Amino acid sequence: MRLGEALQIIQQATGDRKRQIHLLCSFTPLHFATFVKAYSSLRFPGDSISLHTGLYGDLEGNIQRARDVEAQGAIAVAEWDDFDPRLGLRSSSDWTRSTLEDIATQAEEKSSRLAAQLTGLAEVMPVTVVAPTLALPPVTHLPPAQASAFELRLNTILNDFLREVCKQKGIKLLNASYLAITSPQNARHDVQMDLSAGFPYTPPHADALAQLSVDCLFPAAPKKGLITDLDETLWRGVLGDLGVDGISWSLEGKSQAHALYQKVLASLAESGVLVAIASKNDPKLVEAALRRSDLLLPPTNVFPIEVSWGAKSDAIGRILKTWNIGPDSVVFVDDSPMELAEVAEKHPGIECLKFPSDDPKGILALLWQLRTRFGKQEIREEDGLRRQSLRRAAKFVEEVPAEASADFLARLKAHLTFANCAADHGRAFELVNKTNQFNLNGVRYSEAEWKTKNHQPGRFLTTVSYEDRFGPLGKIAVLGGWMKDDRCCVDIFVMSCRAFSRHIEFQALQQLFAKSGASAIRLQFRPTERNGPLQTFLRRFFPSDSLAEGELELSAETFAKSCPPLFHEVIFSESD
Amino acid sequence: MDNIQDKLARCFSLAFPKMDPGQYRTASAENTSQWDSMAQVTLLSLIGEEFGIEVNFEQFEGATSFEALARQISEICAGA
């Protein structure tokens, strides 16, 4: 992005929800602040972005003061001169050997103080820490080709500092290696601007750093599923022409790009991403090919496998139905621009990526793109359960094609575990931010907003886990709210679409009535484009009302009258 | 020169979004309260982008009006 574009984005931003971000550095933030604001505006189109910058030359003080100003997050940039000003170009101090010794000592002390301040800040808001992005100036007597003991010592101090801050919950470290791809080291420092205005970055570096900093602080919700083609994508060659032994994914076969792609798919599947195949092929041949022992993506990690001679868009429609997720949560990879266009037209919102079968250099860019779309903070138990539970759900649907009978539900031998959870519960936060179909109001939260909301006195936050004879689904629902007199107010009620058709939503409300003793539940409802299943559920209790945004009061009496028979064994746990 | 003035006006619209476009061509640091040293740096960076030139701050020292900036850009472009 150019500076002019960034200023234009800022000027055109019209959001009304205020989002405050701290930009903490000791240099004049100038264009860096402009780019951070522009990328934040793109990330949150409905928000009005307000940046708080601190005082020139005082990173430590700026971090300390930021604690007192509420914000949704902070970006803290520490360049070398923040560890000791004599490491910057604007200092008039000498670089004699005795001075260097003192610089190292000071840097060590300063790094401890910065770590303590950052730790304190991370207690109240998420923080992205940026380690020095500019090269050290030529401070030692050695020729530049030779590394000095002084530089090694500084790097040790820096690494100790980074290891220390990374241990803290709420702190994320910007990936310096990835930054180097978009901003080469020799194009980062604007010496003229550094000396004349106290702003050390070239506009392209300020742009690249701002984009990654915003992505790191406010990562986009990861996509949920990846659908891949086979011929010239998962492997090199056309299976129908070459046969099972003719296709390849190896250095020897000059097809290593496909091996790299398989490795990333296997890694994504392991982290809970749904992986499916859509291929125009002979099903029997594909079955045989997927039995090859050298395949790097285990076929057990792929579900469903749609192989036919029909349109790709039809196959993808069936996969989306099995997964029960929308196209905007899915990436489709194919080597054929025609197939990509056909799928994009039939499934608006799906992200179509071309496999660079004729461009070996393009493979790395594709792999980075996939990591960007599917990157997540942590891998949870539910990530491992997702694919298995979808297979079971398919079996479940085979057994119960329409509305499940009471008899069938009774035979499920289902257990539901309700657990009170901490304000910063990761799975609850994830579920609330990614659930669309059964979501009371579609409200999404930043980490800071989530923490602040759930720390309010009197609030409850409960997760619901499910298991039946088909196996466990893990934590699949979240309820949150507070008591007001004899009413229970609920503003968080979400359930994973994997858990539909089991009457879990009814049991959740039944237990809420039972545990709270409330005479009514007040649901803070908002219709969204995607929460149709939630609205169908509510219609059972409010058949004649128009379901408009607002508070819906569900009395215990109305609930009892409309609630179907429930057969779950319910367990309560004090903590999750 | 007209082309230079149009491109420079675009830089002004981005650096001084609240300024009336009719005032760009008569604007100077003296009659524009938002035109401080930081705005000058932003303006020069925008000029660098818009005209595809390497901006040397010393070359532009004292160029604190639309007219003076246009003259300086014109000289640089002519010499290029």
CSV table of C-alpha atoms in Angstrom, one decimal, chain A residues 71-76 115 117-130 164-174 213 216-219 377-378 424 429 447-448 451:
chain,number,residue,atom,x,y,z
A,71,ALA,CA,-7.8,0.0,24.3
A,72,GLN,CA,-8.5,-3.1,22.3
A,73,GLY,CA,-4.8,-3.8,21.8
A,74,ALA,CA,-1.2,-2.4,21.6
A,75,ILE,CA,1.6,-2.7,19.1
A,76,ALA,CA,5.0,-2.1,20.8
A,115,ALA,CA,9.9,-7.1,29.7
A,117,GLN,CA,6.3,-3.2,31.5
A,118,LEU,CA,5.1,-5.3,28.6
A,119,THR,CA,4.0,-8.1,30.9
A,120,GLY,CA,2.0,-5.6,32.9
A,121,LEU,CA,0.4,-4.2,29.8
A,122,ALA,CA,-0.5,-7.7,28.5
A,123,GLU,CA,-2.6,-8.2,31.7
A,124,VAL,CA,-5.1,-5.6,30.5
A,125,MET,CA,-4.9,-5.9,26.6
A,126,PRO,CA,-3.4,-8.0,23.9
A,127,VAL,CA,0.0,-6.8,22.8
A,128,THR,CA,2.0,-7.4,19.7
A,129,VAL,CA,5.8,-7.0,20.2
A,130,VAL,CA,8.0,-6.1,17.3
A,164,GLU,CA,10.7,-13.8,28.5
A,165,VAL,CA,7.9,-11.7,27.0
A,166,CYS,CA,6.7,-14.6,24.8
A,167,LYS,CA,5.9,-16.6,27.9
A,168,GLN,CA,3.3,-14.1,28.9
A,169,LYS,CA,-0.3,-14.8,27.9
A,170,GLY,CA,-1.6,-12.0,25.8
A,171,ILE,CA,1.8,-11.2,24.1
A,172,LYS,CA,2.4,-12.2,20.5
A,173,LEU,CA,5.7,-11.7,18.8
A,174,LEU,CA,5.8,-10.5,15.3
A,213,SER,CA,1.6,-5.8,13.1
A,216,CYS,CA,-0.6,-10.3,14.3
A,217,LEU,CA,-2.6,-8.2,16.9
A,218,PHE,CA,-6.0,-8.8,15.3
A,219,PRO,CA,-5.8,-12.0,13.3
A,377,GLN,CA,-3.3,-19.5,18.0
A,378,GLU,CA,-3.6,-23.0,19.5
A,424,ASP,CA,-10.4,-15.7,29.1
A,429,PHE,CA,-13.9,-17.1,22.8
A,447,GLU,CA,-9.7,-10.4,23.0
A,448,ALA,CA,-9.8,-7.3,25.1
A,451,LYS,CA,-12.0,-10.3,28.7
